[in-house]
Amino acid sequence: MLTTVNPKPSTDASTSQSVDEWGSRVDEIQINGRAALLDALSHAKGGETFILAAGDYGTLSLSNRSFLDTVTIKAASAGDSVHFDGIKLLNVANMAFDGIDMGRALQAGEPDYTQINRVDGSSNISFNDVHIHTSTDGDVSNDAWGMYVARSSQISITNSEISDVVRGVIFDKTNDIVFQNNFVHTVRSDAADFSAVSNVLIDGNTFTDFFPVAGDHPDTIQFWTNGQTIGSSNIVITNNVMLQGSGVGPQGIFMADEVGTLPYSNVLIQNNLLFSADQYHGIAVYHGDNVRIIGNTVASPGDDSKMYWILVDRLTNSTVSHNVADKILNQSSTDLVTDGNLLLNGNADATALIPNLFAGAGTTIADLLVAGYGYHRPTESAPETPASKPDSTPTPEPTPEPTPEPTPTPEPTPTPEPTPTPEPTPEPTPTPEPTPTPEPTPTPEPTLPVVGHNAGSLFGTAIIHALQDLMLSPSSRAATTLSLSRALNVIDAADSRDATPETPSPQDIQHAVTAGIGESLAAAGIGGLIGHALPGFGSGFGTAHEASGNPYLQLGHDSRGGMPWLRTENFA
C-alpha cells in the first residue's frame, strides 16, 4: 500500500505510520472529535486509517468521493464508545468502518421506515464489528430501518450486531454482497431483505427475538421481485440459525417472484437451522431454476398447530434433499429431485429423534440436532445419508393448507442524497400464497353496515361491497373481483400521493385502513381479517384471527394473473 498524503495539521489529529502485513507503510491518524474527523476526511486521498477516540460523532454524510484506496474509520477501543447517529454514503467508493456504533432513536414525527443508515450508488464499502440499531430501549414499536443499501456493489456487513429495528438491513439493486457472522435480534418485522441482487453470501448469521406489532408479518430472510426488471441470482444462504427465543416466530427463508417472469437462479440453501412456532413457511421458493435446498432443519415445537414446512413452486432443475422438516410441499415444479428428507409430521419414529422439540422458547441448537440429518454445526462434518432411516420420503402435495401470506416488502424510493430523514417509500405488491382451497358458500346477508375512518372507511366500504357480492351470489366471481379491483384502485391512488402535511403518508393510510376494515367487519358480525396481500401496504390489514372454527375473510393478489382475490371461510 502506498504512503498517502497526510491531512493538514490539526490540534485534534496526529499522524503516525505503521507497516502492514505486506511491508507497506500505512498512515494512521489519531482523531479526537467530529471536527477533526471531517477535516481529515476532506483531505484524505486513500489508504488512511482514522483511529477515533471515544465520543459522539453525529451523522457522517459523504457524497461523490472515490478514494484511491480504502479509507478506514476505526474505533480506538472496543465497545460502543465511538458513536455515530448514522452513516450516509452517496456515490462513495472504498471505505471501511470498524468497531463503531451506528444508530439513534427516531425523532418526533419521523416514520418507522426512516433509514438510519444508508449506502447508495457506492462500491467497496464494508462494515465490520459495528452495532446497527435505532432506539435501544427494547421497544420495537418506536424503531425504524437499520440500514438500506441501493444501487451499490461490493458491500459487506460482518461480525456485527443489528438490533432494535423495524427492518434490519435491506439490499436493493446491489451486487457482490457479504452478510456474514452477524447477530440480529429484537426485530419488529424483517431481519434481512433482498431484491434484484446477485452474487450474494448470507452465511453464519444468528437471528432471534422478533416482536411484531399488530399487522406485521416477520421474515428472517426475504427476497422479492416486485417493482424490479431483473431478478436475483447466484445466491448462497448457508449456516444460519434462527431460534424463536422470547419473541414471536418469524418465517424463515422466503423467496417470491411477484412479477412472475423473474425466477431466482443458481440458489444454494444449505445447512440452516430454523425453529418457529408461529408460521408456516420455513423455507419457501416461488419460481426458480437450479435451486438446491440441502441439509437444512426446519422445525416447530411438537405441540404447535402450524407445520413449519419447506415449499417449492415452479422450480426447474432443482433439488430438495437431506432436510429435516415438518412437511415438504411441491407445487408445479418439474425436474425436482427429492431424496433422503426426514419428515416429522405424523412420523413418530422421526419425531423421537428430536426429543426436545417441546422445549419452546428455551430451545437450543443442541436440542435440534439429528445425527445424519439436516443442520449440523459448521465445524462438524456434513451429514451422510444413513443406510436406514424412518420412512420419510416426501410426497409432493399440490394443495397445502391455507397459510397466512408473507409480508410484502417495500422497495424504497431513493433520495437524491443522504439525509437523516428519507422520503416515505411505497410498499410493494405482496407475495403469492400456496394454492388456496375451494371457496365455501357463505350465508347471504342483504346488507352490511360500514363504519371506519379516513382511508380505512373507503377501503372498508369497497371490501364490504365485494363481500356482499360474494355472499349474495356465491358464483358471482366477476362481480367480487370488480369490487375488489375498485378497492385496489382506491389504495393505489392514495399510495401514489406525496406525503405532505395535508396528505396522509402511506403508513398513516395503512393504520386507518386497518382500523376501518376491522370496525367494518366487526359491525357486520364477521370474524377477524387474515391475509394481507394488497398493493401499498407491507404490513397488512389487521391482526390474524384464525382460531379453529372462527370465521374469517382472506384477501390476496395473484401475481401470475394480476387478479385480486377474496376468500371466506366458516361463515355461519
Coordinates of C-alpha atoms in Angstrom, one line a residue:
M1 CA 0.0 0.0 0.0
L2 CA 1.5 3.4 -1.0
T3 CA 2.1 6.1 1.6
T4 CA -0.6 8.7 1.2
V5 CA -0.5 12.5 1.7
N6 CA -1.5 13.3 5.3
P7 CA -4.3 15.7 6.2
K8 CA -3.2 19.2 7.2
P9 CA -2.2 19.6 10.9
S10 CA -4.9 19.8 13.5
T11 CA -4.8 20.1 17.2
D12 CA -7.2 17.1 17.4
A13 CA -5.4 14.9 14.9
S14 CA -2.0 13.4 14.9
T15 CA -0.3 11.1 12.3
S16 CA 1.8 8.1 12.7
Q17 CA 3.0 5.5 10.3
S18 CA 2.9 1.7 10.7
V19 CA 3.7 -1.2 8.4
D20 CA 1.0 -3.6 7.1
E21 CA 1.4 -7.4 6.6
W22 CA 2.9 -6.8 3.1
G23 CA 5.6 -4.4 4.4
S24 CA 3.9 -1.2 3.0
R25 CA 3.6 1.9 5.1
V26 CA 0.1 2.9 6.3
D27 CA -1.0 6.2 7.6
E28 CA -2.7 6.1 11.0
I29 CA -4.3 9.3 12.0
Q30 CA -5.5 9.7 15.6
I31 CA -8.8 11.5 15.6
N32 CA -10.4 13.2 18.6
G33 CA -13.8 14.7 17.8
R34 CA -16.2 15.3 14.9
A35 CA -14.5 18.4 13.6
A36 CA -11.1 16.7 13.4
L37 CA -12.7 13.7 11.5
L38 CA -14.4 15.9 8.9
D39 CA -11.2 17.8 8.4
A40 CA -9.2 14.6 8.0
L41 CA -11.7 13.2 5.5
S42 CA -11.7 16.3 3.4
H43 CA -8.0 15.8 2.8
A44 CA -7.9 12.0 2.5
K45 CA -6.7 10.5 -0.7
G46 CA -6.9 6.8 0.1
G47 CA -5.2 4.2 2.3
E48 CA -5.6 6.2 5.5
T49 CA -6.8 4.7 8.8
F50 CA -8.5 7.1 11.1
I51 CA -8.4 5.9 14.7
L52 CA -11.2 7.5 16.6
A53 CA -11.2 8.4 20.3
A54 CA -14.4 7.7 22.2
G55 CA -17.1 10.2 21.6
D56 CA -20.2 11.2 19.7
Y57 CA -19.5 12.0 16.1
G58 CA -23.0 12.9 14.9
T59 CA -24.2 11.8 11.5
L60 CA -21.5 11.2 8.9
S61 CA -22.7 12.2 5.4
L62 CA -20.3 11.8 2.4
S63 CA -21.1 12.1 -1.3
N64 CA -19.2 11.9 -4.5
R65 CA -15.9 10.7 -3.0
S66 CA -13.9 8.0 -4.7
F67 CA -10.8 7.2 -2.7
L68 CA -7.7 5.7 -4.4
D69 CA -7.5 3.0 -1.7
T70 CA -9.7 2.0 1.2
V71 CA -10.1 4.7 3.9
T72 CA -10.8 3.1 7.3
I73 CA -12.7 4.7 10.2
K74 CA -12.0 2.6 13.3
A75 CA -12.7 2.9 17.0
A76 CA -9.6 3.1 19.2
S77 CA -11.2 0.7 21.7
A78 CA -13.9 -2.0 21.6
G79 CA -17.5 -1.4 22.5
D80 CA -19.9 1.4 21.7
S81 CA -17.5 4.2 22.8
V82 CA -17.4 5.6 19.2
H83 CA -20.9 6.6 18.3
F84 CA -22.4 7.9 15.0
D85 CA -26.1 8.9 14.8
G86 CA -26.0 7.4 11.3
I87 CA -23.7 6.8 8.2
K88 CA -25.0 8.2 4.9
L89 CA -22.9 7.5 1.8
L90 CA -23.9 8.6 -1.7
N91 CA -21.6 7.7 -4.7
V92 CA -18.7 6.8 -2.4
A93 CA -16.0 4.3 -3.2
N94 CA -13.5 2.4 -0.9
M95 CA -14.4 2.9 2.7
A96 CA -14.4 0.6 5.7
F97 CA -16.0 1.1 9.2
D98 CA -14.7 -1.0 12.1
G99 CA -15.8 -1.2 15.7
I100 CA -18.3 1.7 15.7
D101 CA -21.8 2.3 17.0
M102 CA -24.3 3.4 14.3
G103 CA -27.8 4.5 15.2
R104 CA -30.2 6.7 17.1
A105 CA -33.8 6.9 18.3
L106 CA -36.5 8.3 16.0
Q107 CA -37.1 12.0 16.3
A108 CA -40.7 13.3 16.8
G109 CA -42.7 12.9 13.6
E110 CA -40.3 10.5 11.8
P111 CA -42.0 7.4 10.3
D112 CA -40.9 3.9 11.1
Y113 CA -39.5 3.5 7.6
T114 CA -36.8 6.1 8.3
Q115 CA -33.4 4.8 7.1
I116 CA -31.0 5.4 9.9
N117 CA -28.0 4.3 7.8
R118 CA -27.9 4.4 4.0
V119 CA -25.5 3.4 1.3
D120 CA -26.5 4.4 -2.2
G121 CA -24.6 4.2 -5.6
S122 CA -21.4 3.2 -3.8
S123 CA -18.8 0.5 -4.1
N124 CA -16.3 -1.4 -1.9
I125 CA -17.9 -0.4 1.4
S126 CA -17.5 -2.6 4.5
F127 CA -18.9 -2.6 8.0
N128 CA -17.1 -4.9 10.5
D129 CA -17.8 -5.3 14.2
V130 CA -20.3 -2.5 14.2
H131 CA -23.6 -2.1 16.0
I132 CA -26.5 -1.0 13.8
H133 CA -29.7 0.0 15.7
T134 CA -32.3 2.6 16.2
S135 CA -33.6 3.1 19.8
T136 CA -32.0 0.9 22.4
D137 CA -34.9 0.8 24.8
G138 CA -36.0 -2.7 23.8
D139 CA -39.3 -1.4 22.5
V140 CA -39.5 -2.2 18.7
S141 CA -42.7 -0.2 18.3
N142 CA -40.7 3.1 18.2
D143 CA -37.9 1.8 15.9
A144 CA -37.0 2.3 12.2
W145 CA -34.9 0.6 9.5
G146 CA -31.3 -0.2 10.5
M147 CA -29.6 0.1 7.1
Y148 CA -30.7 0.5 3.5
V149 CA -28.3 -0.3 0.6
A150 CA -29.2 0.5 -3.0
R151 CA -27.6 0.5 -6.4
S152 CA -24.2 -0.5 -5.0
S153 CA -21.6 -3.2 -5.3
Q154 CA -19.1 -5.0 -3.0
I155 CA -20.9 -4.3 0.2
S156 CA -20.2 -6.3 3.3
I157 CA -21.6 -6.4 6.8
T158 CA -19.7 -8.9 9.0
N159 CA -19.2 -9.8 12.7
S160 CA -21.7 -7.2 13.7
E161 CA -24.8 -6.7 15.8
I162 CA -28.1 -5.5 14.5
S163 CA -30.8 -4.8 17.0
D164 CA -33.9 -2.7 17.9
V165 CA -35.1 -2.2 14.4
V166 CA -38.3 -2.5 12.3
R167 CA -36.2 -4.0 9.5
G168 CA -32.6 -4.8 9.9
V169 CA -31.0 -4.4 6.5
I170 CA -32.4 -4.0 3.0
F171 CA -30.3 -4.6 -0.1
D172 CA -31.9 -3.3 -3.3
K173 CA -30.3 -3.5 -6.8
T174 CA -27.0 -4.4 -5.3
N175 CA -24.3 -6.9 -6.3
D176 CA -21.5 -8.7 -4.6
I177 CA -23.0 -8.8 -1.1
V178 CA -21.5 -10.4 2.0
F179 CA -23.7 -10.6 5.1
Q180 CA -21.8 -12.9 7.4
N181 CA -21.5 -13.8 11.1
N182 CA -23.9 -11.2 12.4
F183 CA -26.2 -11.3 15.4
V184 CA -29.6 -9.9 14.6
H185 CA -32.2 -9.6 17.3
T186 CA -35.1 -7.5 18.7
V187 CA -36.7 -7.1 15.3
R188 CA -40.2 -5.9 14.6
S189 CA -40.6 -7.1 11.0
D190 CA -37.9 -8.5 8.7
A191 CA -34.3 -9.1 9.6
A192 CA -32.7 -9.1 6.1
D193 CA -34.4 -8.2 2.8
F194 CA -33.0 -8.5 -0.7
S195 CA -34.3 -7.5 -4.2
A196 CA -32.7 -7.5 -7.6
V197 CA -29.3 -8.7 -6.2
S198 CA -26.6 -11.0 -7.5
N199 CA -23.5 -12.7 -6.1
V200 CA -24.9 -12.9 -2.5
L201 CA -23.4 -14.7 0.5
I202 CA -25.6 -14.9 3.6
D203 CA -23.6 -17.1 6.0
G204 CA -23.2 -17.9 9.7
N205 CA -25.7 -15.4 11.0
T206 CA -27.9 -15.8 14.1
F207 CA -31.4 -14.4 14.3
T208 CA -33.8 -14.4 17.3
D209 CA -36.4 -12.4 19.2
F210 CA -38.9 -11.0 16.7
F211 CA -41.6 -8.8 18.2
P212 CA -44.2 -7.8 15.5
V213 CA -46.9 -5.3 16.3
A214 CA -50.5 -5.7 15.0
G215 CA -50.4 -6.2 11.2
D216 CA -46.8 -7.2 10.9
H217 CA -45.7 -10.4 9.4
P218 CA -42.0 -11.0 10.2
D219 CA -39.4 -12.8 8.0
T220 CA -35.9 -13.8 8.8
I221 CA -34.5 -13.6 5.2
Q222 CA -36.8 -12.4 2.4
F223 CA -36.3 -11.9 -1.3
W224 CA -38.8 -10.2 -3.6
T225 CA -39.1 -9.1 -7.3
N226 CA -41.9 -6.5 -7.0
G227 CA -41.1 -3.3 -8.9
Q228 CA -38.0 -4.8 -10.5
T229 CA -37.0 -5.5 -14.0
I230 CA -34.3 -8.0 -13.2
G231 CA -34.3 -11.0 -10.9
S232 CA -31.8 -12.2 -8.3
S233 CA -29.1 -14.8 -9.0
N234 CA -26.1 -16.6 -7.6
I235 CA -27.3 -16.7 -4.0
V236 CA -25.7 -18.7 -1.2
I237 CA -27.6 -19.0 2.1
T238 CA -25.6 -21.3 4.5
N239 CA -25.0 -22.0 8.2
N240 CA -27.6 -19.5 9.5
V241 CA -29.5 -20.1 12.7
M242 CA -32.9 -18.7 13.6
L243 CA -34.3 -19.6 17.0
Q244 CA -37.6 -18.2 18.2
G245 CA -36.2 -17.1 21.5
S246 CA -38.5 -15.0 23.7
G247 CA -40.4 -13.4 20.7
V248 CA -42.8 -14.5 18.0
G249 CA -41.5 -17.0 15.5
P250 CA -40.9 -15.4 12.1
Q251 CA -41.0 -17.0 8.6
G252 CA -37.6 -18.4 7.7
I253 CA -36.2 -18.0 4.2
F254 CA -38.8 -16.7 1.8
M255 CA -38.2 -16.0 -1.9
A256 CA -41.1 -15.0 -4.1
D257 CA -41.4 -13.8 -7.7
E258 CA -44.3 -11.4 -7.6
V259 CA -43.6 -10.2 -11.1
G260 CA -43.9 -13.7 -12.4
T261 CA -41.2 -13.6 -15.0
L262 CA -38.1 -13.1 -12.9
P263 CA -37.1 -16.5 -11.5
Y264 CA -34.4 -17.0 -9.0
S265 CA -31.4 -18.7 -10.5
N266 CA -28.4 -20.6 -9.0
V267 CA -29.5 -20.7 -5.4
L268 CA -28.0 -22.8 -2.6
I269 CA -29.8 -23.0 0.7
Q270 CA -27.8 -25.4 2.8
N271 CA -27.2 -26.2 6.5
N272 CA -29.6 -23.7 8.0
L273 CA -31.4 -24.2 11.3
L274 CA -34.9 -22.6 11.5
F275 CA -37.2 -23.1 14.5
S276 CA -40.5 -21.3 14.8
A277 CA -43.9 -21.9 16.4
D278 CA -45.9 -19.2 14.8
Q279 CA -45.5 -19.5 11.0
Y280 CA -45.8 -22.0 8.1
H281 CA -43.1 -21.0 5.7
G282 CA -39.7 -22.3 7.0
I283 CA -38.1 -22.3 3.5
A284 CA -40.3 -21.2 0.5
V285 CA -39.1 -20.6 -3.0
Y286 CA -41.6 -19.5 -5.6
H287 CA -40.2 -19.7 -9.2
G288 CA -36.6 -20.6 -9.7
D289 CA -34.0 -22.6 -11.7
N290 CA -31.1 -24.6 -10.2
V291 CA -32.3 -24.2 -6.7
R292 CA -30.7 -26.6 -4.2
I293 CA -32.2 -26.9 -0.7
I294 CA -29.9 -29.4 1.1
G295 CA -29.3 -30.4 4.7
N296 CA -31.5 -27.9 6.5
T297 CA -33.5 -28.3 9.7
V298 CA -36.9 -26.6 9.6
A299 CA -39.0 -27.5 12.6
S300 CA -41.6 -26.2 15.0
P301 CA -42.5 -27.4 18.6
G302 CA -44.1 -30.8 18.7
D303 CA -47.3 -29.4 20.1
D304 CA -47.6 -26.5 17.6
S305 CA -50.6 -26.3 15.4
K306 CA -48.7 -24.8 12.5
M307 CA -46.3 -27.0 10.5
Y308 CA -43.1 -25.3 9.6
W309 CA -42.5 -26.6 6.1
I310 CA -40.3 -26.4 3.0
L311 CA -42.4 -25.3 0.0
V312 CA -41.2 -25.1 -3.6
D313 CA -43.3 -23.8 -6.5
R314 CA -42.4 -23.6 -10.2
L315 CA -38.8 -24.8 -9.8
T316 CA -36.8 -26.4 -12.6
N317 CA -33.6 -28.5 -12.4
S318 CA -33.7 -28.3 -8.6
T319 CA -33.0 -30.4 -5.5
V320 CA -34.6 -30.8 -2.1
S321 CA -32.6 -33.4 -0.2
H322 CA -31.5 -34.5 3.3
N323 CA -33.5 -31.9 5.1
V324 CA -35.4 -32.2 8.4
A325 CA -38.8 -30.6 8.1
D326 CA -42.4 -30.8 9.4
K327 CA -43.5 -31.2 5.8
I328 CA -42.3 -30.7 2.2
L329 CA -44.7 -29.3 -0.4
N330 CA -44.2 -29.3 -4.1
Q331 CA -46.3 -27.1 -6.4
S332 CA -45.9 -27.2 -10.1
S333 CA -42.1 -27.9 -10.0
T334 CA -40.5 -30.0 -12.7
D335 CA -37.2 -31.9 -12.8
L336 CA -37.3 -31.8 -9.0
V337 CA -35.1 -34.3 -7.1
T338 CA -36.2 -35.1 -3.5
D339 CA -34.2 -37.6 -1.6
G340 CA -33.3 -38.5 2.0
N341 CA -35.6 -36.0 3.7
L342 CA -36.7 -36.6 7.3
L343 CA -40.4 -35.5 7.7
L344 CA -41.7 -35.0 11.3
N345 CA -45.4 -34.6 10.7
G346 CA -47.2 -37.8 11.5
N347 CA -44.0 -39.7 11.8
A348 CA -43.5 -40.8 15.5
D349 CA -40.2 -42.5 14.7
A350 CA -38.8 -39.4 13.2
T351 CA -40.1 -37.1 15.9
A352 CA -38.5 -39.4 18.5
L353 CA -35.1 -38.5 17.1
I354 CA -35.7 -34.9 18.4
P355 CA -36.9 -35.4 22.0
N356 CA -36.5 -31.7 22.9
L357 CA -39.0 -30.4 20.3
F358 CA -41.2 -29.3 23.2
A359 CA -38.6 -27.0 24.8
G360 CA -40.4 -23.9 23.5
A361 CA -38.7 -20.6 23.9
G362 CA -35.8 -22.3 25.6
T363 CA -35.0 -24.5 22.6
T364 CA -31.2 -24.5 21.8
I365 CA -29.2 -25.6 18.8
A366 CA -28.2 -28.8 20.6
D367 CA -31.9 -29.6 21.1
L368 CA -32.5 -29.7 17.3
L369 CA -29.5 -31.7 16.1
V370 CA -30.2 -35.1 14.5
A371 CA -27.3 -37.4 13.7
G372 CA -27.1 -37.9 9.9
Y373 CA -29.9 -35.4 9.0
G374 CA -30.4 -31.7 8.5
Y375 CA -28.4 -28.9 10.1
H376 CA -25.0 -29.6 11.7
R377 CA -22.6 -27.3 13.3
P378 CA -20.3 -25.8 10.6
T379 CA -17.3 -27.2 12.4
E380 CA -18.6 -30.7 12.1
S381 CA -18.7 -32.9 9.0
A382 CA -21.7 -32.7 6.8
P383 CA -24.3 -35.4 7.5
E384 CA -24.1 -38.5 5.3
T385 CA -27.1 -40.4 4.1
P386 CA -27.7 -43.2 6.6
A387 CA -28.1 -46.8 5.5
S388 CA -31.5 -47.0 7.0
K389 CA -33.9 -44.3 8.2
P390 CA -37.5 -43.9 9.3
D391 CA -40.0 -43.7 6.5
S392 CA -39.6 -40.1 5.3
T393 CA -39.9 -40.0 1.6
P394 CA -41.7 -36.7 0.8
T395 CA -44.8 -36.9 -1.3
P396 CA -45.4 -33.8 -3.4
E397 CA -48.7 -32.1 -2.4
P398 CA -50.3 -29.8 -4.8
T399 CA -52.7 -28.2 -2.3
P400 CA -51.2 -27.2 1.0
E401 CA -53.2 -25.9 3.9
P402 CA -54.2 -22.3 3.8
T403 CA -51.4 -20.2 5.1
P404 CA -51.1 -16.6 6.0
E405 CA -49.5 -14.6 3.3
P406 CA -46.0 -13.2 4.0
T407 CA -45.4 -9.6 4.4
P408 CA -44.9 -7.8 1.1
T409 CA -41.6 -5.9 1.4
P410 CA -41.3 -2.3 0.3
E411 CA -39.0 -1.2 -2.4
P412 CA -37.8 2.2 -1.1
T413 CA -37.5 5.2 -3.3
P414 CA -34.0 6.6 -3.3
T415 CA -33.4 10.1 -2.0
P416 CA -31.3 12.5 -4.1
E417 CA -28.6 12.5 -1.4
P418 CA -28.3 11.1 2.1
T419 CA -30.3 12.9 4.7
P420 CA -31.3 11.9 8.2
T421 CA -35.0 11.8 7.3
P422 CA -35.6 9.9 4.0
E423 CA -38.7 10.3 1.9
P424 CA -41.6 7.9 2.6
T425 CA -41.3 4.8 0.4
P426 CA -44.1 2.8 -1.2
E427 CA -44.8 -0.8 -0.2
P428 CA -44.8 -3.5 -3.0
T429 CA -47.3 -6.0 -4.2
P430 CA -47.3 -9.0 -1.9
T431 CA -46.1 -12.5 -2.5
P432 CA -48.4 -15.2 -3.6
E433 CA -49.6 -17.9 -1.1
P434 CA -49.9 -21.6 -1.9
T435 CA -52.9 -22.8 -3.9
P436 CA -56.0 -21.7 -2.0
T437 CA -58.6 -24.2 -1.0
P438 CA -62.0 -24.0 -2.8
E439 CA -64.3 -21.2 -1.6
P440 CA -67.1 -22.3 0.8
T441 CA -70.6 -21.0 0.3
P442 CA -71.3 -18.3 2.8
T443 CA -74.8 -17.4 4.1
P444 CA -76.2 -14.4 2.2
E445 CA -76.6 -11.1 4.1
P446 CA -78.6 -8.5 2.2
T447 CA -77.0 -5.5 3.9
L448 CA -73.8 -5.0 5.9
P449 CA -73.1 -1.8 7.9
V450 CA -69.9 0.1 7.1
V451 CA -68.1 2.1 9.7
G452 CA -64.5 3.3 9.9
H453 CA -62.4 6.4 9.4
N454 CA -60.4 8.1 6.7
A455 CA -59.0 5.8 4.0
G456 CA -60.0 2.9 6.2
S457 CA -63.7 3.5 5.7
L458 CA -63.2 4.0 1.9
F459 CA -61.3 0.7 1.6
G460 CA -63.5 -1.0 4.1
T461 CA -66.6 0.0 2.1
A462 CA -65.1 -1.4 -1.1
I463 CA -64.2 -4.7 0.7
I464 CA -67.7 -4.9 2.2
H465 CA -69.2 -4.4 -1.3
A466 CA -67.0 -7.2 -2.6
L467 CA -68.1 -9.4 0.3
Q468 CA -71.8 -8.5 -0.3
D469 CA -71.4 -9.6 -4.0
L470 CA -69.8 -12.9 -2.9
M471 CA -72.4 -13.6 -0.2
L472 CA -75.4 -12.7 -2.2
S473 CA -74.3 -14.7 -5.2
P474 CA -71.5 -17.2 -4.5
S475 CA -71.0 -17.8 -8.2
S476 CA -70.5 -14.1 -8.9
R477 CA -66.7 -14.2 -9.1
A478 CA -66.6 -11.4 -11.7
A479 CA -68.6 -9.0 -9.5
T480 CA -66.5 -9.8 -6.5
T481 CA -63.3 -9.2 -8.5
L482 CA -64.6 -6.0 -9.8
S483 CA -65.4 -4.7 -6.4
L484 CA -62.1 -5.7 -5.1
S485 CA -60.4 -4.0 -8.1
R486 CA -62.2 -0.8 -7.1
A487 CA -60.7 -1.2 -3.6
L488 CA -57.2 -1.7 -5.1
N489 CA -57.6 1.5 -7.1
V490 CA -58.5 3.4 -4.0
I491 CA -55.4 2.3 -2.3
D492 CA -53.2 2.7 -5.3
A493 CA -54.4 6.3 -5.7
A494 CA -53.9 7.0 -2.0
D495 CA -50.4 5.4 -2.0
S496 CA -49.2 7.3 -5.1
R497 CA -49.6 10.7 -3.5
D498 CA -46.7 12.5 -2.0
A499 CA -46.8 12.7 1.8
T500 CA -47.3 16.3 2.9
P501 CA -48.8 17.8 6.0
E502 CA -52.2 17.9 4.1
T503 CA -51.9 14.4 2.7
P504 CA -51.6 11.3 4.9
S505 CA -48.5 9.2 4.5
P506 CA -48.9 5.6 3.3
Q507 CA -48.2 4.5 6.9
D508 CA -51.0 6.7 8.2
I509 CA -53.3 5.5 5.5
Q510 CA -52.4 1.9 6.4
H511 CA -53.3 2.4 10.0
A512 CA -56.6 4.0 9.0
V513 CA -57.3 1.1 6.6
T514 CA -56.6 -1.4 9.4
A515 CA -58.9 0.3 11.8
G516 CA -61.6 0.9 9.1
I517 CA -61.7 -2.7 7.9
G518 CA -61.6 -4.1 11.4
E519 CA -64.5 -1.9 12.5
S520 CA -66.4 -2.6 9.3
L521 CA -66.1 -6.4 9.7
A522 CA -66.9 -6.2 13.4
A523 CA -70.1 -4.2 12.7
A524 CA -71.0 -6.8 10.1
G525 CA -70.7 -9.6 12.6
I526 CA -67.8 -11.1 10.6
G527 CA -64.7 -12.5 12.3
G528 CA -61.1 -11.3 12.1
L529 CA -59.3 -10.5 8.9
I530 CA -56.3 -12.6 7.7
G531 CA -54.3 -12.4 4.6
H532 CA -52.7 -9.0 3.9
A533 CA -51.7 -9.0 0.3
L534 CA -52.7 -5.8 -1.3
P535 CA -50.5 -3.2 -3.0
G536 CA -49.2 -0.4 -1.0
F537 CA -49.2 -1.9 2.5
G538 CA -46.3 -4.1 3.5
S539 CA -47.5 -4.9 7.0
G540 CA -51.0 -5.9 6.2
F541 CA -54.6 -5.2 7.3
G542 CA -55.3 -6.2 10.9
T543 CA -54.3 -8.9 13.2
A544 CA -54.9 -12.5 12.1
H545 CA -57.8 -14.3 13.7
E546 CA -57.7 -17.9 12.6
A547 CA -58.6 -19.9 15.7
S548 CA -60.3 -23.1 14.8
G549 CA -63.9 -22.6 13.8
N550 CA -63.8 -18.8 13.7
P551 CA -65.0 -17.1 10.5
Y552 CA -62.5 -15.0 8.6
L553 CA -62.0 -13.1 5.4
Q554 CA -58.8 -13.6 3.4
L555 CA -57.6 -11.2 0.7
G556 CA -54.8 -11.8 -1.8
H557 CA -53.4 -10.9 -5.1
D558 CA -52.4 -13.4 -7.8
S559 CA -49.0 -12.3 -9.1
R560 CA -49.2 -14.5 -12.1
G561 CA -52.6 -13.3 -13.4
G562 CA -52.6 -9.9 -11.7
M563 CA -56.1 -10.6 -10.3
P564 CA -57.0 -9.8 -6.8
W565 CA -59.0 -12.4 -4.9
L566 CA -61.1 -12.8 -1.9
R567 CA -61.9 -15.9 0.1
T568 CA -64.3 -16.6 3.0
E569 CA -64.1 -19.4 5.4
N570 CA -66.5 -20.9 8.0
F571 CA -69.2 -18.2 7.7
A572 CA -72.3 -19.2 9.7

